[in-house]
Coordinates of C-alpha atoms in Angstrom, one line a residue:
X74 CA -34.9 -6.1 2.0
X75 CA -35.5 -8.6 4.8
X76 CA -35.8 -7.7 8.5
X77 CA -32.2 -8.8 9.2
X78 CA -30.7 -6.6 6.4
X79 CA -29.6 -3.8 8.8
X80 CA -28.0 -6.3 11.1
X81 CA -26.1 -8.0 8.3
X82 CA -25.0 -4.6 6.9
X83 CA -23.7 -3.6 10.3
X84 CA -21.6 -6.7 10.6
X85 CA -20.3 -6.3 7.0
X86 CA -19.2 -2.7 7.6
X87 CA -18.2 -3.1 11.3
X88 CA -14.4 -2.6 10.8
X89 CA -15.0 0.5 8.6
X90 CA -17.6 1.9 11.0
X91 CA -15.3 1.5 14.0
X92 CA -12.5 3.3 12.2
X93 CA -14.8 6.1 10.9
X94 CA -16.4 6.5 14.4
X95 CA -13.1 6.8 16.2
X96 CA -12.0 9.3 13.5
X97 CA -15.1 11.4 14.2
X98 CA -14.3 11.3 17.9
X99 CA -10.7 12.5 17.3
X100 CA -12.0 15.3 15.1
X101 CA -14.6 16.4 17.7
X102 CA -12.2 16.3 20.6
X103 CA -9.7 18.3 18.6
X104 CA -12.4 20.9 17.8
X105 CA -13.9 21.1 21.3
X106 CA -10.6 20.9 23.3
X107 CA -7.9 22.4 21.1
X108 CA -5.3 22.3 23.8
X109 CA -5.5 18.5 24.3
X110 CA -2.2 16.6 24.3
X111 CA -1.3 14.7 21.1
X112 CA -0.9 11.4 23.0
X113 CA -4.6 11.2 23.6
X114 CA -5.4 11.2 19.8
X115 CA -2.6 8.6 19.2
X116 CA -4.0 6.2 21.7
X117 CA -7.6 6.8 20.5
X118 CA -6.5 5.9 17.0
X119 CA -4.7 2.8 18.3
X120 CA -7.9 1.7 20.1
X121 CA -9.9 2.2 17.0
X122 CA -7.5 0.1 14.9
X123 CA -7.5 -2.7 17.5
X124 CA -11.3 -2.6 17.4
X125 CA -11.3 -2.9 13.6
X126 CA -9.0 -5.9 13.8
X127 CA -11.2 -7.5 16.5
X128 CA -14.2 -7.0 14.2
X129 CA -12.3 -8.8 11.5
X130 CA -11.6 -11.7 13.9
X131 CA -15.3 -11.9 14.6
X132 CA -16.1 -12.2 10.9
X133 CA -13.4 -14.9 10.5
X134 CA -14.9 -16.8 13.3
X135 CA -18.3 -16.5 11.7
X136 CA -17.1 -18.0 8.4
X137 CA -15.2 -20.9 9.9
X138 CA -17.7 -23.5 8.5
X139 CA -18.3 -21.7 5.2
X140 CA -16.4 -23.4 2.4
X141 CA -16.8 -20.6 -0.1
X142 CA -14.6 -18.3 2.0
X143 CA -17.3 -15.6 2.1
X144 CA -18.8 -14.4 5.4
X145 CA -21.3 -11.8 4.3
X146 CA -22.8 -10.7 1.0
X147 CA -25.1 -7.7 0.3
X148 CA -26.7 -6.1 -2.7
X149 CA -26.4 -9.2 -4.9
X150 CA -22.7 -9.5 -4.1
X151 CA -21.9 -5.8 -4.6
X152 CA -20.4 -5.8 -1.0
X153 CA -18.7 -8.9 0.1
X154 CA -16.8 -9.7 3.3
X155 CA -14.4 -12.6 2.5
X156 CA -11.0 -13.8 3.4
X157 CA -9.4 -11.4 0.9
X158 CA -11.1 -8.3 2.3
X159 CA -10.3 -9.3 5.9
X160 CA -6.6 -10.0 5.1
X161 CA -6.3 -6.5 3.5
X162 CA -8.2 -4.9 6.4
X163 CA -5.9 -6.4 9.0
X164 CA -2.8 -5.6 7.0
X165 CA -3.7 -1.9 6.5
X166 CA -4.6 -1.6 10.2
X167 CA -1.1 -2.9 11.1
X168 CA 0.3 -0.3 8.7
X169 CA -1.7 2.5 10.4
X170 CA -0.8 1.3 13.9
X171 CA 2.9 1.5 13.1
X172 CA 2.4 5.0 11.7
X173 CA 0.6 6.1 14.9
X174 CA 3.7 5.0 16.9
X175 CA 6.5 6.4 14.7
X176 CA 4.8 9.8 14.0
X177 CA 5.1 11.0 17.7
X178 CA 8.2 13.2 17.3
X179 CA 6.8 15.2 14.4
X180 CA 3.3 15.7 15.9
X181 CA 4.8 17.1 19.1
X182 CA 6.0 20.0 17.0
X183 CA 2.4 20.7 15.8
X184 CA 0.2 19.5 18.6
X185 CA -2.8 21.5 17.4
X186 CA -3.0 19.3 14.2
X187 CA -2.7 15.9 15.9
X188 CA -6.4 15.3 16.1
X189 CA -6.9 15.9 12.4
X190 CA -3.8 13.8 11.5
X191 CA -5.0 10.7 13.3
X192 CA -8.6 11.1 12.1
X193 CA -7.3 11.2 8.5
X194 CA -5.1 8.2 9.2
X195 CA -8.2 6.2 10.3
X196 CA -10.3 7.4 7.4
X197 CA -7.6 6.4 4.9
X198 CA -7.4 3.0 6.5
X199 CA -11.2 2.6 6.4
X200 CA -11.1 3.6 2.7
X201 CA -8.6 1.0 1.7
X202 CA -10.6 -1.6 3.7
X203 CA -13.7 -0.6 1.8
X204 CA -11.9 -0.9 -1.6
X205 CA -11.1 -4.5 -0.7
X206 CA -14.8 -5.3 0.0
X207 CA -16.4 -3.7 -3.1
X208 CA -17.6 -5.6 -6.1
X209 CA -19.6 -2.7 -7.5
X210 CA -18.3 0.1 -9.8
X211 CA -19.7 3.1 -8.1
X212 CA -18.8 2.0 -4.6
X213 CA -15.3 1.1 -5.7
X214 CA -14.8 4.6 -7.2
X215 CA -16.2 6.3 -4.1
X216 CA -13.9 4.3 -1.9
X217 CA -10.9 5.3 -3.9
X218 CA -11.9 8.9 -3.7
X219 CA -12.2 8.6 0.1
X220 CA -8.6 7.3 0.2
X221 CA -7.4 10.1 -2.1
X222 CA -9.0 12.8 0.0
X223 CA -7.7 11.4 3.2
X224 CA -4.2 11.2 1.9
X225 CA -4.4 14.7 0.5
X226 CA -5.6 15.9 3.9
X227 CA -2.7 14.2 5.6
X228 CA -0.3 16.0 3.2
X229 CA -2.0 19.3 4.0
X230 CA -2.0 18.8 7.8
X231 CA 1.6 17.8 8.2
X232 CA 3.0 20.7 6.1
X233 CA 5.8 22.7 7.9
X234 CA 6.8 25.0 5.1
X235 CA 5.3 26.5 1.9
X236 CA 6.9 24.0 -0.4
X237 CA 5.6 21.0 1.5
X238 CA 2.2 22.6 1.6
X239 CA 2.1 22.6 -2.2
X240 CA 2.3 18.8 -2.2
X241 CA -1.3 18.5 -1.2
X242 CA -2.5 20.6 -4.1
X243 CA -0.3 18.8 -6.6
X244 CA -1.6 15.4 -5.4
X245 CA -5.2 16.6 -5.5
X246 CA -4.7 18.0 -9.1
X247 CA -3.0 14.8 -10.3
X248 CA -5.7 12.7 -8.5
X249 CA -8.4 14.6 -10.2
X250 CA -7.0 13.8 -13.6
X251 CA -6.6 10.1 -12.7
X252 CA -10.1 10.0 -11.2
X253 CA -11.5 11.5 -14.4
X254 CA -9.8 8.8 -16.5
X255 CA -11.0 6.1 -14.1
X256 CA -14.6 7.4 -14.1
X257 CA -14.8 7.7 -17.9
X258 CA -13.4 4.1 -18.3
X259 CA -15.9 2.7 -15.7
X260 CA -18.7 4.6 -17.4
X261 CA -17.8 3.1 -20.8
X262 CA -17.8 -0.4 -19.3
X263 CA -21.0 0.2 -17.5
X264 CA -22.7 1.3 -20.7
X265 CA -21.6 -1.9 -22.4
X266 CA -22.5 -4.3 -19.6
X267 CA -25.6 -2.5 -18.4
X268 CA -24.7 -3.5 -14.8
X269 CA -22.7 -1.8 -12.1
X270 CA -21.3 -5.1 -10.8
X271 CA -17.7 -5.9 -11.5
X272 CA -18.6 -9.5 -12.1
X273 CA -20.8 -8.5 -15.1
X274 CA -17.9 -7.0 -17.0
X275 CA -16.6 -10.4 -18.1
X276 CA -19.7 -11.4 -19.9
X277 CA -20.0 -8.0 -21.6
X278 CA -16.7 -8.1 -23.4
X279 CA -18.1 -9.7 -26.6
X280 CA -20.8 -7.0 -27.1
X281 CA -18.4 -4.2 -28.1
X282 CA -14.7 -5.4 -28.1
X283 CA -13.2 -2.2 -29.3
X284 CA -15.1 0.0 -26.9
X285 CA -14.4 -2.4 -24.1
X286 CA -10.7 -2.1 -24.8
X287 CA -11.0 1.7 -24.6
X288 CA -12.7 1.4 -21.2
X289 CA -10.1 -1.0 -19.8
X290 CA -7.3 1.3 -21.1
X291 CA -8.8 4.3 -19.4
X292 CA -9.3 2.5 -16.1
X293 CA -5.7 1.2 -16.2
X294 CA -4.4 4.7 -17.0
X295 CA -6.3 6.1 -14.0
X296 CA -5.2 3.3 -11.7
X297 CA -1.5 4.1 -12.4
X298 CA -1.9 7.1 -10.2
X299 CA -3.2 5.2 -7.2
X300 CA -0.6 2.5 -7.7
X301 CA 2.3 5.0 -8.0
X302 CA 3.3 3.8 -11.5
X303 CA 4.5 5.7 -14.5
X304 CA 3.2 8.0 -15.9
X305 CA 1.1 9.3 -13.0
X306 CA 3.6 8.8 -10.2
X307 CA 4.5 12.5 -9.6
X308 CA 2.5 12.6 -6.4
X309 CA 4.6 9.7 -4.9
X310 CA 7.9 11.5 -5.6
X311 CA 6.5 14.8 -4.3
X312 CA 5.3 13.3 -1.0
X313 CA 8.5 11.4 -0.4
X314 CA 10.7 14.4 -1.2
X315 CA 8.8 17.2 0.7
X316 CA 6.8 15.6 3.5
X317 CA 8.2 14.5 6.8
X318 CA 9.5 10.9 6.6
X319 CA 7.0 9.2 8.9
X320 CA 3.8 10.7 7.4
X321 CA 5.3 10.3 3.9
X322 CA 5.8 6.6 4.5
X323 CA 2.1 6.2 5.4
X324 CA 0.8 8.2 2.5
X325 CA 2.8 6.2 -0.2
X326 CA 2.1 2.9 1.5
X327 CA -1.6 3.4 1.8
X328 CA -1.9 5.0 -1.6
X329 CA -0.1 2.2 -3.5
X330 CA -1.9 -0.4 -1.4
X331 CA -5.3 1.0 -2.4
X332 CA -4.3 1.2 -6.0
X333 CA -3.1 -2.4 -6.1
X334 CA -6.2 -3.8 -4.3
X335 CA -8.5 -1.8 -6.7
X336 CA -6.6 -3.2 -9.7
X337 CA -7.1 -6.8 -8.4
X338 CA -10.8 -6.2 -7.8
X339 CA -11.2 -4.7 -11.3
X340 CA -8.9 -7.2 -13.1
X341 CA -9.1 -10.8 -11.9
X342 CA -12.3 -10.1 -9.9
X343 CA -14.0 -8.1 -12.7
X344 CA -13.0 -8.2 -16.4
X345 CA -11.3 -11.5 -15.8
X346 CA -7.7 -12.5 -15.7
X347 CA -8.0 -14.4 -19.0
X348 CA -9.2 -11.3 -20.9
X349 CA -6.7 -10.7 -23.7
X350 CA -7.1 -6.9 -23.7
X351 CA -6.7 -6.7 -19.9
X352 CA -3.7 -9.1 -20.0
X353 CA -1.9 -7.2 -22.8
X354 CA -2.5 -3.7 -21.3
X355 CA -1.5 -4.8 -17.8
X356 CA 1.6 -6.4 -19.2
X357 CA 2.6 -3.1 -20.8
X358 CA 1.9 -1.2 -17.5
X359 CA 4.0 -3.7 -15.5
X360 CA 6.8 -3.6 -18.0
X361 CA 7.0 0.2 -18.2
X362 CA 6.6 0.5 -14.4
X363 CA 9.4 -2.0 -13.6
X364 CA 11.8 -0.5 -16.1
X365 CA 11.1 3.1 -15.2
X366 CA 11.5 2.4 -11.5
X367 CA 14.8 0.6 -12.0
X368 CA 16.2 3.5 -14.0
X369 CA 15.0 6.1 -11.4
X370 CA 16.7 4.0 -8.7
X371 CA 20.0 4.0 -10.5
X372 CA 19.8 7.8 -10.8
X373 CA 18.9 8.5 -7.2
X374 CA 21.2 10.7 -5.2
X375 CA 19.2 10.9 -2.0
X376 CA 17.9 8.1 0.3
X377 CA 14.3 9.1 0.0
X378 CA 14.5 9.4 -3.8
X379 CA 15.9 5.8 -3.9
X380 CA 13.0 4.7 -1.6
X381 CA 10.4 6.3 -3.8
X382 CA 11.8 4.5 -6.9
X383 CA 11.8 1.1 -5.1
X384 CA 8.2 1.6 -3.9
X385 CA 7.2 2.3 -7.5
X386 CA 9.0 -0.9 -8.5
X387 CA 7.2 -2.9 -5.9
X388 CA 3.9 -1.6 -7.2
X389 CA 4.9 -2.8 -10.7
X390 CA 5.6 -6.3 -9.2
X391 CA 2.2 -6.3 -7.6
X392 CA 0.7 -5.6 -11.0
X393 CA 2.7 -8.5 -12.4
X394 CA 1.2 -10.8 -9.8
X395 CA -2.3 -9.9 -11.0
X396 CA -1.5 -11.5 -14.4
X397 CA -0.8 -14.8 -12.8
X398 CA -4.4 -15.7 -12.0
X399 CA -6.6 -18.4 -13.5
X400 CA -5.0 -21.8 -14.5
X401 CA -1.3 -22.2 -14.6
X402 CA 0.8 -24.3 -17.0
X403 CA 0.6 -27.3 -14.6
X404 CA -3.2 -27.3 -14.9
X405 CA -3.6 -26.2 -11.3
X406 CA -4.7 -22.8 -10.2
X407 CA -2.0 -20.1 -10.5
X408 CA -0.8 -18.6 -7.3
X409 CA -0.7 -15.0 -8.4
X410 CA -3.4 -13.8 -6.0
X411 CA -1.6 -15.5 -3.0
X412 CA 1.7 -13.9 -4.2
X413 CA -0.1 -10.6 -4.4
X414 CA -1.3 -10.7 -0.8
X415 CA 2.0 -12.0 0.6
X416 CA 3.9 -9.3 -1.2
X417 CA 1.4 -6.6 -0.2
X418 CA 2.2 -7.2 3.5
X419 CA 5.9 -7.6 3.0
X420 CA 6.3 -4.6 0.7
X421 CA 4.2 -2.4 3.0
X422 CA 6.2 -3.3 6.1
X423 CA 9.5 -2.7 4.2
X424 CA 8.4 0.7 3.0
X425 CA 7.2 1.8 6.5
X426 CA 10.5 0.4 8.0
X427 CA 12.6 2.5 5.6
X428 CA 10.7 5.7 6.3
X429 CA 10.6 5.1 10.0
X430 CA 14.3 4.8 10.1
X431 CA 14.9 7.8 7.9
X432 CA 12.6 9.7 10.2
X433 CA 14.9 8.9 13.2
X434 CA 17.9 10.1 11.2
X435 CA 16.0 13.1 10.1
X436 CA 15.1 14.0 13.7
X437 CA 18.8 13.8 14.6
X438 CA 19.6 16.4 11.9
X439 CA 21.4 14.2 9.4
X440 CA 21.1 15.4 5.8
X441 CA 19.3 13.2 3.3
X442 CA 21.9 12.2 0.8
X443 CA 24.0 9.1 0.0
X444 CA 27.1 11.1 1.0
X445 CA 25.5 12.1 4.3
X446 CA 24.9 8.5 5.2
X447 CA 28.5 7.5 4.5
X448 CA 30.1 6.0 7.6
X449 CA 26.7 5.9 9.5
X450 CA 27.6 2.6 11.2
X451 CA 30.6 4.3 12.9
X452 CA 28.3 7.1 14.3
X453 CA 25.2 5.1 15.1
X454 CA 25.6 1.3 14.6
X455 CA 22.0 0.5 15.6
X456 CA 20.5 2.9 13.1
X457 CA 22.8 1.5 10.4
X458 CA 21.7 -2.1 11.1
X459 CA 18.0 -1.1 11.0
X460 CA 18.3 0.9 7.8
X461 CA 20.3 -2.0 6.3
X462 CA 17.4 -4.4 7.0
X463 CA 14.8 -2.0 5.7
X464 CA 16.7 -1.2 2.5
X465 CA 17.6 -4.8 1.9
X466 CA 13.9 -5.8 2.2
X467 CA 12.9 -3.0 -0.3
X468 CA 15.6 -4.1 -2.7
X469 CA 14.7 -7.8 -2.4
X470 CA 18.1 -9.0 -1.1
X471 CA 18.0 -12.7 -0.1
X472 CA 17.1 -14.2 2.2
X473 CA 14.8 -11.4 3.6
X474 CA 11.1 -11.2 3.1
X475 CA 11.3 -8.9 0.1
X476 CA 13.3 -11.6 -1.8
X477 CA 10.7 -14.3 -0.9
X478 CA 7.9 -12.1 -2.1
X479 CA 9.7 -11.4 -5.4
X480 CA 10.4 -15.1 -5.8
X481 CA 6.8 -16.0 -5.2
X482 CA 5.7 -13.4 -7.8
X483 CA 8.2 -14.5 -10.4
X484 CA 7.4 -18.2 -10.1
X485 CA 3.7 -17.4 -10.3
X486 CA 4.3 -15.3 -13.5
X487 CA 6.3 -18.1 -15.1
X488 CA 3.6 -20.7 -14.3
X489 CA 0.9 -18.4 -15.8
X490 CA 2.9 -18.1 -19.1
X491 CA 4.5 -14.7 -18.5
X492 CA 8.1 -15.9 -18.4
X493 CA 9.3 -12.9 -20.4
X494 CA 7.9 -10.5 -17.9
X495 CA 9.4 -12.6 -15.1
X496 CA 12.8 -12.1 -16.7
X497 CA 12.3 -8.4 -16.9
X498 CA 11.2 -8.2 -13.3
X499 CA 14.4 -10.1 -12.2
X500 CA 16.6 -7.7 -14.2
X501 CA 14.7 -4.6 -13.0
X502 CA 15.0 -5.8 -9.4
X503 CA 18.7 -6.5 -9.8
X504 CA 19.3 -3.0 -11.2
X505 CA 17.3 -1.3 -8.5
X506 CA 19.2 -3.3 -5.8
X507 CA 22.5 -1.9 -7.0
X508 CA 22.2 1.6 -5.5
X509 CA 20.6 0.1 -2.4
X510 CA 23.5 -2.3 -1.8
X511 CA 25.9 0.5 -2.6
X512 CA 24.3 2.7 0.1
X513 CA 24.4 -0.1 2.6
X514 CA 28.1 -0.5 1.8
X515 CA 28.7 3.2 2.2
X516 CA 27.2 3.2 5.7
X517 CA 29.9 0.7 6.7
X518 CA 32.7 2.5 4.9
X519 CA 35.5 4.5 6.6
X520 CA 34.1 7.3 8.7
X521 CA 34.5 10.8 7.5
X522 CA 34.6 14.1 9.4
X523 CA 31.0 13.8 10.6
X524 CA 30.4 13.5 14.4
X525 CA 28.4 10.8 16.1
X526 CA 24.7 11.7 16.7
X527 CA 22.1 10.8 19.2
X528 CA 18.5 9.5 18.7
X529 CA 17.2 11.3 21.8
X530 CA 15.0 13.4 19.5
X531 CA 12.9 10.4 18.7
X532 CA 10.9 9.1 21.7
X533 CA 11.6 5.6 22.9
X534 CA 8.2 4.3 21.8
X535 CA 8.9 5.5 18.2
X536 CA 12.3 3.9 18.2
X537 CA 10.8 0.6 19.4
X538 CA 8.2 0.7 16.7
X539 CA 10.8 1.5 14.0
X540 CA 13.0 -1.3 15.4
X541 CA 10.2 -3.8 15.2
X542 CA 9.2 -2.7 11.7
X543 CA 12.8 -3.1 10.5
X544 CA 13.4 -6.4 12.1
X545 CA 10.1 -7.7 10.7
X546 CA 12.1 -8.2 7.5
X547 CA 14.0 -10.9 9.3
X548 CA 11.0 -12.3 11.1
X549 CA 9.1 -12.6 7.9
X550 CA 11.9 -14.8 6.5
X551 CA 11.5 -17.2 9.5
X552 CA 7.6 -16.9 9.5
X553 CA 7.2 -16.9 5.7
X554 CA 5.3 -20.2 5.7
X555 CA 2.5 -19.1 8.1
X556 CA 2.1 -15.8 6.2
X557 CA 2.0 -17.7 2.9
X558 CA -0.8 -19.9 4.3
X559 CA -2.7 -16.8 5.3
X560 CA -2.2 -15.3 1.9
X561 CA -3.4 -18.4 0.2
X562 CA -6.5 -18.4 2.4
X563 CA -7.1 -14.8 1.6
X564 CA -6.8 -15.5 -2.2
X565 CA -9.4 -18.2 -2.0
X566 CA -12.4 -16.0 -3.1
X567 CA -10.5 -14.5 -6.0
X568 CA -11.1 -16.1 -9.4

């Protein structure tokens, strides 16, 4: 290693180090001063997130003259800081920042756990950022485990009753099964390739095709847990059902983001998007995921149950975008990776917006059922408008950002030769949108016997953050072109 290796390593890991360092500060302050007010930890976390984004800006400035879109590479490319990893890091920092602002009401009820909560939020954010930078099997697996443990810790910290406390154990148990499948699959592929680099997996496919197929299948099976897809999606449903709305929104958003990013690193960035086994198995995962999510949405009787189904459907669409890599039918590069990044940002904001609005309603004491939301516009018009924007974004109702993201994914899939999956995705999205539109219509239906309610239980800062998050669905429609340009820049380093 050269004399400048430590300096380069520091620059490459600077966003993650800032997040981990501030998380450690939060944990130490909580341990040494247990009576400290929750606001201190929230603003410490926000400062850490701002520092991580600033570090990303420093890296972007450093690569402005680099045409390969890569700022730093270490360990023969095992760790790479490029436009893709920086896009993901900034995106998840925004997700975490929104969560810090909308979780205030709940954390005031358990001030003694605030330090631990915000420390785990920062660690989960650092873990997802690390997943986006890894090109090496072991580091990718360890980064996913960090995300899993941080999210399990959040589920344990925010428990308010025995049933919600069991969510952490269920998630940990399911995560252990998924991690075992993932580890076995990666071990098989490592044995075939003889290298721990993801880039070496493509060249090793011809050595043992059958065994390679087994390894890829095991990895995909394990990844369905992190992406929140059938059959290992029970953790997502449990978190949405039993955790408080604001922390639940963060857990499912960061979990599915980590899973989708890891799949991109393993697929187009590892075994290769043109690999027949990868393409066939991923098509099956996307097909089953979209169909199952649409059917679950049609059967939903509660708002959060509907949101969980639509989040799972969004993950399936992200998997579909991974297939649209390489060369398209026109001879130009397919835009699946750019569609992936654009949808990643839009879907995450839509999910957080939905749960932030549900959290406000939950704080006001409204029951979580479609019947309970009937006539909501007559009792609280502002909340009804915000929830309508959030649900419409999740459902992909035109012309909001969720629709543009779906349109981008579908056109990319058609260009890559997956027209049949594009048709399935359109049908599944339409089916999942039916209960969402029905719920929005119910909110503006004739008022029942329910009385108006106040949002005073939610602090003004939390309401402002939730409002911004919900209205971002409209802003992303207007600003879709700049975000698409950023997504295309972020997709540059991906094969």
